[in-house]
Amino acid sequence: MLLPMKAYRASILWFAPHSDGPVQALFEEDGLLVIGPNDSGTQVVQAIGAWRDLSPLYPQVTVEHWPGRIIAPGFVDLHVHFPQTNIIGSPADGLLPWLENYTFPEENRFAAPEYSAESARFFIAELLRNGVTTALAFATSHTESVNALLAQAQAQRLRMIAGLVLMDRHAPPELLNRGHGKISGTEQSLLDTEALIQRWHGKDRLGYAITPRFAPTSTDAQLQGAGELAARYSDVWIQSHVAENKDEIAWARQLFPRSRSYLATYDDFGLMRDRSIYAHCIHFDDDDRALMRDTGAAAGVSPTSNLFLGSGFFDYAGADRVGFKYGLASDVGGGTSFSPFHTMLAAYYVGREGQTKSGLSLKPQHLWWQHTAGAARALGLDGSAGQAAIGNLLPGCEADFVVLNPKATPLLARKTALASSLSELLFSMIVLGDDRLIEKTVISQAI
Ligand SMILES: [Zn+2]
């Protein structure tokens, strides 16, 4: 049985194809979005444009009319820790004490499958409430946590990419990857990673990411093994952290003195390529930026987390000058919000900061793109090279979208009514928006 075609009439926001040059947001005041199954039965965008032009072409299709609402692509979160939902807003004296006092004790609870399953349900509900339709997520060092998250995402058809945290040193013993009999924790973690790739990667809308927590908590042997898996399974993702904090960098340099820089450590172990996403990428030099560009790696910019932990400011001008890919991420629980609006606003603050780097004013369209089509491009899910397309509403894109109510609060209603341009409208929502702005999150269905 085929899914029927459907159409939605409302204002619509989407983006011109990336190949058309700089970021260009498109907006149709009275638009029509037509969705229907593609050859493999997945709901994708069939047509998008002005209602008056498109509606005569689809006379048989039922139209749902949402006056006063805005349809926009579902948000893509490039870096989030599913087991850290409970530790949002935990007070700590910087990154390393925060890990020790809050993160590690909470993550240890995910060895229990019921605890993992309950957390996964809450986590996914929270993503959807905030309009996030794709996430690249860390689990914990327990396979139970990966299985719980991906099973729950599969049940809800959420596009989820996740992986087992690889950590075989420099963390509390109960959180290190565990061995069995003669098999060391390091070996077992790599066997588990491969088994999880085979179980989950490419199933429905799920993907697997090879997930070293960060270089200092893995031995050379573990990073080496992770790099070998990354070579063998070239379409799985890789995710980790880099250059977030100066203490962390000094530590990584001490542990891997032969690498040119902290970032280069990952490259030396074969962990930088297309589909590798590194959270933070703050304290870089131009050689690091060029390494990102040349390997195809992308940055998961995590501004609420960086401001919360006082880590530093992502250098947008530097990234654009050298030309590597990036997109936005909540980094919950270091990050302080699941809301893409809060993340976009924090990215604006980070861009403005001009004491440690050059300051600039990121355009509202560009902020929005970083959390949708730009993030999809960073993941290699922008439809090029035959991959699925998400994060946009061009024909062929999977039909993941949000319905925004720009009158969701009295102040939003007052402010958005005054907007005389697309920039003003989008910026009002970025500055004043939160989960109340998301009236509905729609996930692409399949037969
Ligand atoms: Zn993180």
Coordinates of C-alpha atoms and ligand atoms in Angstrom, one line a residue:
M1 CA 0.0 0.0 0.0
L2 CA 1.3 3.5 -0.9
L3 CA 1.2 6.4 1.5
P4 CA -1.1 9.0 0.0
M5 CA 0.2 12.3 -1.2
K6 CA -0.5 15.2 1.3
A7 CA -0.2 18.9 1.1
Y8 CA 0.1 21.6 3.7
R9 CA -0.7 25.3 3.1
A10 CA 1.1 27.8 5.3
S11 CA 4.0 30.2 5.2
I12 CA 7.1 28.1 4.4
L13 CA 10.8 28.6 5.1
W14 CA 13.5 26.6 3.3
F15 CA 16.9 27.0 1.7
A16 CA 18.3 27.2 -1.9
P17 CA 20.5 24.2 -2.8
H18 CA 24.0 24.6 -1.4
S19 CA 25.5 24.4 -4.9
D20 CA 23.8 27.7 -5.7
G21 CA 26.5 29.5 -3.6
P22 CA 26.2 31.4 -0.3
V23 CA 23.4 30.5 2.1
Q24 CA 20.1 31.7 0.7
A25 CA 16.9 31.3 2.7
L26 CA 13.7 31.1 0.7
F27 CA 10.3 32.1 2.1
E28 CA 6.8 31.9 0.7
E29 CA 4.2 33.8 2.6
D30 CA 1.3 31.7 1.3
G31 CA 3.0 28.5 0.4
L32 CA 2.2 24.9 -0.4
L33 CA 4.3 21.9 0.6
V34 CA 3.4 18.6 -1.1
I35 CA 4.7 15.4 0.3
G36 CA 4.4 11.8 -0.9
P37 CA 6.3 8.5 -1.1
N38 CA 9.5 8.1 -3.1
D39 CA 10.5 4.9 -4.9
S40 CA 11.4 3.2 -1.7
G41 CA 8.2 4.3 0.1
T42 CA 9.6 7.0 2.2
Q43 CA 7.7 10.3 2.5
V44 CA 9.7 13.0 0.8
V45 CA 8.9 16.5 -0.5
Q46 CA 7.3 16.3 -4.0
A47 CA 6.9 20.0 -4.5
I48 CA 7.2 23.3 -2.7
G49 CA 6.3 26.9 -3.7
A50 CA 3.5 29.4 -3.9
W51 CA 0.1 28.0 -3.1
R52 CA -1.4 29.8 -6.1
D53 CA 1.1 28.2 -8.5
L54 CA 1.1 24.7 -7.1
S55 CA -2.4 24.0 -6.0
P56 CA -3.8 23.6 -9.6
L57 CA -1.2 20.9 -10.2
Y58 CA -2.4 18.8 -7.3
P59 CA -6.2 18.9 -7.5
Q60 CA -6.6 15.4 -6.0
V61 CA -4.4 16.0 -3.0
T62 CA -5.9 16.8 0.4
V63 CA -4.7 20.1 1.7
E64 CA -4.3 20.9 5.4
H65 CA -4.4 24.6 5.9
W66 CA -2.5 26.2 8.8
P67 CA -3.2 29.9 8.5
G68 CA -0.7 32.1 10.4
R69 CA 1.8 29.3 10.8
I70 CA 5.2 28.8 9.4
I71 CA 6.5 25.4 8.1
A72 CA 10.3 25.0 8.3
P73 CA 12.7 22.1 8.1
G74 CA 13.1 20.0 11.2
F75 CA 16.2 20.9 13.2
V76 CA 19.4 18.8 13.1
D77 CA 21.4 18.6 16.4
L78 CA 25.0 17.8 15.5
H79 CA 26.2 16.9 19.0
V80 CA 24.2 15.8 22.0
H81 CA 24.7 13.4 24.9
F82 CA 21.5 11.4 25.5
P83 CA 22.6 10.2 29.0
Q84 CA 23.2 13.7 30.2
T85 CA 19.6 14.9 30.1
N86 CA 19.5 14.8 33.9
I87 CA 22.6 16.8 34.4
I88 CA 21.6 19.9 32.5
G89 CA 22.3 22.9 34.7
S90 CA 24.7 21.3 37.1
P91 CA 27.1 23.8 38.8
A92 CA 30.8 23.0 38.4
D93 CA 34.2 24.7 38.2
G94 CA 34.9 24.1 34.5
L95 CA 34.9 21.0 32.2
L96 CA 37.0 18.5 34.1
P97 CA 35.4 18.9 37.6
W98 CA 32.0 18.8 35.8
L99 CA 32.8 15.5 34.2
E100 CA 34.0 14.1 37.5
N101 CA 31.2 15.3 39.8
Y102 CA 28.1 15.0 37.6
T103 CA 28.6 13.4 34.2
F104 CA 30.5 10.2 35.1
P105 CA 28.2 9.2 38.1
E106 CA 25.1 9.7 36.0
E107 CA 26.4 7.9 33.0
N108 CA 27.2 4.9 35.2
R109 CA 23.4 4.4 35.7
F110 CA 23.0 3.5 32.0
A111 CA 24.4 0.0 32.5
A112 CA 20.8 -0.8 33.5
P113 CA 18.6 -1.5 30.4
E114 CA 15.4 -0.2 32.1
Y115 CA 17.2 3.1 33.2
S116 CA 18.5 3.5 29.6
A117 CA 15.1 2.8 28.0
E118 CA 13.2 5.2 30.3
S119 CA 15.8 7.9 29.6
A120 CA 15.7 7.3 25.8
R121 CA 11.9 7.8 25.8
F122 CA 12.2 11.0 27.7
F123 CA 15.1 12.2 25.5
I124 CA 13.4 11.6 22.2
A125 CA 10.2 13.2 23.4
E126 CA 12.2 16.3 24.4
L127 CA 13.9 16.4 21.0
L128 CA 10.5 16.3 19.2
R129 CA 9.0 18.9 21.5
N130 CA 11.8 21.2 20.5
G131 CA 11.5 20.5 16.8
V132 CA 14.6 18.4 16.5
T133 CA 14.1 15.6 13.9
T134 CA 17.7 14.4 13.5
A135 CA 20.4 14.0 16.1
L136 CA 24.0 12.8 16.3
A137 CA 24.2 11.5 19.9
F138 CA 26.7 10.0 22.3
A139 CA 25.4 7.1 24.4
T140 CA 27.6 5.8 27.3
S141 CA 30.2 3.1 27.4
H142 CA 27.5 0.5 28.0
T143 CA 26.0 -1.3 24.9
E144 CA 22.7 -1.2 26.8
S145 CA 22.5 2.6 26.3
V146 CA 23.1 2.4 22.5
N147 CA 20.5 -0.3 22.1
A148 CA 17.9 1.5 24.2
L149 CA 18.4 4.8 22.3
L150 CA 18.4 3.3 18.8
A151 CA 15.4 1.0 19.5
Q152 CA 13.4 4.0 20.8
A153 CA 14.4 6.2 17.8
Q154 CA 13.5 3.3 15.4
A155 CA 10.0 3.0 17.0
Q156 CA 9.4 6.7 16.4
R157 CA 11.1 6.9 13.0
L158 CA 13.5 9.6 14.2
R159 CA 16.7 9.9 12.3
M160 CA 19.2 9.1 15.0
I161 CA 22.9 8.5 14.7
A162 CA 24.6 7.2 17.9
G163 CA 27.4 5.2 19.2
L164 CA 29.0 3.4 22.1
V165 CA 31.4 5.6 24.0
L166 CA 35.0 4.3 23.7
M167 CA 36.8 5.0 26.9
D168 CA 39.5 2.7 28.1
R169 CA 41.5 4.9 30.5
H170 CA 41.5 8.1 32.6
A171 CA 37.9 7.7 33.8
P172 CA 36.3 6.0 36.9
P173 CA 36.9 2.2 36.5
E174 CA 33.2 1.4 36.4
L175 CA 32.8 3.6 33.3
L176 CA 35.7 2.2 31.3
N177 CA 34.8 -0.3 28.5
R178 CA 34.7 -3.7 30.2
G179 CA 36.6 -6.8 29.2
H180 CA 35.4 -10.4 29.5
G181 CA 37.7 -13.3 30.5
K182 CA 40.9 -13.0 28.4
I183 CA 39.5 -10.2 26.2
S184 CA 40.6 -6.8 27.4
G185 CA 38.2 -3.8 27.7
T186 CA 39.9 -2.3 24.7
E187 CA 39.4 -5.3 22.5
Q188 CA 35.8 -5.8 23.7
S189 CA 34.9 -2.2 23.0
L190 CA 36.0 -2.6 19.4
L191 CA 34.1 -5.9 19.0
D192 CA 31.0 -4.3 20.5
T193 CA 31.3 -1.3 18.1
E194 CA 31.5 -3.6 15.1
A195 CA 28.5 -5.7 16.4
L196 CA 26.5 -2.5 16.9
I197 CA 27.4 -1.2 13.4
Q198 CA 26.1 -4.5 12.0
R199 CA 23.0 -4.4 14.1
W200 CA 21.9 -0.8 13.6
H201 CA 23.7 1.1 10.9
G202 CA 21.5 1.8 7.9
K203 CA 18.4 0.1 9.6
D204 CA 15.4 2.3 8.8
R205 CA 16.6 5.8 9.5
L206 CA 19.3 4.9 12.0
G207 CA 23.0 5.4 11.7
Y208 CA 26.0 4.4 13.8
A209 CA 28.9 6.6 14.9
I210 CA 32.2 5.4 16.1
T211 CA 32.5 7.4 19.3
P212 CA 35.8 7.8 21.1
R213 CA 34.8 10.2 24.0
F214 CA 38.0 12.3 23.4
A215 CA 41.6 11.4 22.8
P216 CA 42.7 11.6 26.4
T217 CA 40.3 8.8 27.6
S218 CA 41.4 6.3 24.9
T219 CA 44.7 4.4 24.7
D220 CA 46.6 4.4 21.4
A221 CA 45.3 0.8 20.8
Q222 CA 41.7 1.9 21.1
L223 CA 42.1 4.9 18.8
Q224 CA 44.0 2.7 16.4
G225 CA 41.2 0.1 16.4
A226 CA 38.6 2.8 16.0
G227 CA 40.5 4.1 13.0
E228 CA 40.6 0.7 11.4
L229 CA 36.8 0.3 11.9
A230 CA 36.3 3.7 10.3
A231 CA 38.3 2.6 7.3
R232 CA 36.4 -0.7 7.0
Y233 CA 32.9 0.9 7.4
S234 CA 33.4 4.0 5.3
D235 CA 29.7 5.2 5.5
V236 CA 29.4 5.1 9.3
W237 CA 29.9 8.3 11.2
I238 CA 32.7 9.3 13.6
Q239 CA 32.1 11.6 16.5
S240 CA 34.3 13.0 19.3
H241 CA 35.3 16.2 21.0
V242 CA 38.3 18.5 20.3
A243 CA 39.9 21.7 21.4
E244 CA 37.1 22.7 23.8
N245 CA 39.2 23.8 26.7
K246 CA 42.8 24.8 27.3
D247 CA 43.4 22.3 30.2
E248 CA 42.1 19.5 28.0
I249 CA 44.4 20.6 25.1
A250 CA 47.4 20.6 27.4
W251 CA 46.5 17.2 28.6
A252 CA 46.0 15.8 25.1
R253 CA 49.3 17.3 24.0
Q254 CA 51.1 15.5 26.9
L255 CA 49.5 12.2 26.1
F256 CA 50.1 12.3 22.3
P257 CA 53.3 14.4 21.9
R258 CA 54.1 13.0 18.5
S259 CA 51.0 14.5 16.9
R260 CA 51.3 18.1 15.5
S261 CA 48.2 19.2 17.5
Y262 CA 45.4 17.9 19.5
L263 CA 43.2 17.7 16.4
A264 CA 46.0 16.1 14.4
T265 CA 45.9 13.2 16.9
Y266 CA 42.6 12.1 15.5
D267 CA 44.0 12.3 11.9
D268 CA 47.0 10.3 13.0
F269 CA 44.7 7.4 14.0
G270 CA 42.6 7.6 10.8
L271 CA 39.6 9.3 12.5
M272 CA 39.2 12.3 10.2
R273 CA 37.2 11.9 7.0
D274 CA 33.8 12.8 5.6
R275 CA 31.1 12.0 8.1
S276 CA 33.4 12.8 11.1
I277 CA 32.0 15.4 13.4
Y278 CA 34.1 17.0 16.1
A279 CA 32.3 18.9 18.9
H280 CA 33.7 22.4 19.8
C281 CA 36.7 23.1 17.6
I282 CA 37.4 26.3 19.5
H283 CA 41.2 26.6 20.0
F284 CA 42.4 26.0 16.5
D285 CA 45.2 27.4 14.4
D286 CA 45.0 27.6 10.6
D287 CA 46.8 24.3 10.1
D288 CA 44.0 22.7 12.2
R289 CA 41.4 24.5 10.1
A290 CA 43.0 23.3 6.9
L291 CA 43.1 19.7 8.3
M292 CA 39.3 19.9 8.9
R293 CA 38.8 21.2 5.3
D294 CA 41.1 18.7 3.6
T295 CA 39.8 15.6 5.4
G296 CA 36.1 16.6 5.1
A297 CA 35.6 16.6 8.9
A298 CA 33.0 19.0 10.3
A299 CA 32.6 20.9 13.5
G300 CA 29.6 20.6 15.9
V301 CA 29.5 24.1 17.2
S302 CA 28.1 24.0 20.7
P303 CA 27.6 27.6 21.8
T304 CA 25.4 27.2 24.9
S305 CA 27.8 24.7 26.3
N306 CA 30.9 26.8 25.5
L307 CA 29.3 29.8 27.2
F308 CA 28.1 27.8 30.2
L309 CA 31.5 26.2 30.8
G310 CA 33.4 29.3 29.8
S311 CA 35.4 27.3 27.3
G312 CA 35.8 29.9 24.6
F313 CA 34.3 31.1 21.4
F314 CA 34.1 29.3 18.0
D315 CA 35.8 31.4 15.4
Y316 CA 33.4 31.7 12.5
A317 CA 35.6 34.1 10.5
G318 CA 38.5 31.6 10.8
A319 CA 36.3 28.7 9.8
D320 CA 35.0 30.5 6.7
R321 CA 38.4 31.9 5.8
V322 CA 39.8 28.4 5.5
G323 CA 36.6 26.8 4.5
F324 CA 35.6 23.8 6.7
K325 CA 32.1 22.6 7.4
Y326 CA 30.2 23.2 10.6
G327 CA 26.7 23.2 12.0
L328 CA 25.0 23.8 15.4
A329 CA 24.7 21.5 18.3
S330 CA 23.0 21.6 21.8
D331 CA 25.7 19.5 23.5
V332 CA 23.2 18.8 26.3
G333 CA 24.2 18.3 29.2
G334 CA 27.1 20.8 29.0
G335 CA 24.7 22.7 26.8
T336 CA 21.9 24.4 28.6
S337 CA 18.9 23.8 26.3
F338 CA 17.3 21.4 23.9
S339 CA 15.8 24.3 22.1
P340 CA 17.4 25.1 18.7
F341 CA 16.3 28.7 19.3
H342 CA 18.4 29.0 22.4
T343 CA 21.3 27.4 20.5
M344 CA 21.0 29.8 17.6
L345 CA 20.9 32.8 19.9
A346 CA 24.0 31.6 21.7
A347 CA 25.7 31.2 18.4
Y348 CA 24.9 34.8 17.7
Y349 CA 26.6 35.8 21.0
V350 CA 29.6 33.7 20.2
G351 CA 29.9 35.2 16.7
R352 CA 29.7 38.7 18.2
E353 CA 32.5 38.2 20.7
G354 CA 35.5 40.2 19.3
Q355 CA 38.2 40.1 22.0
T356 CA 39.7 36.7 21.4
K357 CA 39.0 36.5 17.6
S358 CA 37.3 38.7 15.1
G359 CA 33.6 39.5 15.9
L360 CA 30.9 39.4 13.4
S361 CA 27.1 39.5 13.2
L362 CA 25.8 36.2 11.9
K363 CA 22.7 36.7 9.8
P364 CA 19.5 35.1 11.1
Q365 CA 19.2 33.1 7.9
H366 CA 22.7 31.8 8.4
L367 CA 22.0 30.8 12.1
W368 CA 18.9 28.9 11.0
W369 CA 20.8 27.2 8.2
Q370 CA 23.5 26.1 10.6
H371 CA 20.9 24.1 12.5
T372 CA 19.1 22.6 9.5
A373 CA 20.6 22.4 6.0
G374 CA 24.1 23.3 7.1
A375 CA 24.1 20.6 9.8
A376 CA 22.7 18.1 7.3
R377 CA 25.6 19.0 4.9
A378 CA 28.1 18.5 7.7
L379 CA 26.6 15.0 8.2
G380 CA 26.8 14.2 4.5
L381 CA 23.0 14.0 4.4
D382 CA 22.3 16.8 2.0
G383 CA 21.3 14.5 -0.9
S384 CA 24.6 14.7 -2.7
A385 CA 26.3 11.5 -3.9
G386 CA 23.0 9.6 -3.6
Q387 CA 22.7 10.0 0.1
A388 CA 19.4 10.8 1.8
A389 CA 18.6 14.5 2.1
I390 CA 17.4 16.1 5.4
G391 CA 17.4 19.5 6.9
N392 CA 15.7 21.2 4.0
L393 CA 12.4 21.1 2.1
L394 CA 13.7 20.9 -1.5
P395 CA 12.0 18.2 -3.6
G396 CA 13.4 14.9 -2.6
C397 CA 14.2 15.8 1.0
E398 CA 12.7 13.5 3.6
A399 CA 9.6 15.1 5.0
D400 CA 10.7 16.1 8.4
F401 CA 9.4 19.5 9.4
V402 CA 8.2 21.8 12.1
V403 CA 5.1 24.0 12.3
L404 CA 5.9 27.2 14.0
N405 CA 3.3 29.5 15.6
P406 CA 4.9 32.9 15.6
K407 CA 2.2 34.1 17.9
A408 CA 3.0 31.5 20.6
T409 CA 3.6 34.1 23.3
P410 CA 2.3 37.7 23.7
L411 CA 5.8 39.1 23.1
L412 CA 6.4 36.9 20.0
A413 CA 3.0 37.9 18.6
R414 CA 3.7 41.6 19.1
K415 CA 7.3 41.4 17.8
T416 CA 6.8 39.1 14.8
A417 CA 3.8 41.3 13.7
L418 CA 6.2 44.2 13.4
A419 CA 8.7 42.3 11.2
S420 CA 9.2 44.0 7.8
S421 CA 11.7 41.6 6.3
L422 CA 12.6 37.9 6.5
S423 CA 15.7 38.7 8.6
E424 CA 13.5 40.6 11.2
L425 CA 11.0 37.8 11.3
L426 CA 13.6 35.0 11.8
F427 CA 15.7 37.0 14.3
S428 CA 12.6 37.7 16.4
M429 CA 12.0 34.0 16.6
I430 CA 15.6 33.2 17.3
V431 CA 15.8 35.7 20.2
L432 CA 12.4 35.1 21.7
G433 CA 11.7 31.5 20.8
D434 CA 11.7 28.3 22.7
D435 CA 9.6 25.1 22.7
R436 CA 6.4 27.1 22.8
L437 CA 7.1 28.2 19.2
I438 CA 7.0 24.6 18.0
E439 CA 3.4 23.8 17.5
K440 CA 4.0 20.5 15.8
T441 CA 6.9 18.3 14.7
V442 CA 6.2 16.1 11.7
I443 CA 8.4 13.0 11.0
S444 CA 8.7 11.4 7.5
Q445 CA 6.7 8.2 7.5
A446 CA 7.3 5.1 5.4
I447 CA 5.2 2.1 4.2
Ligands
ZN1 ZN 29.9 16.9 24.2

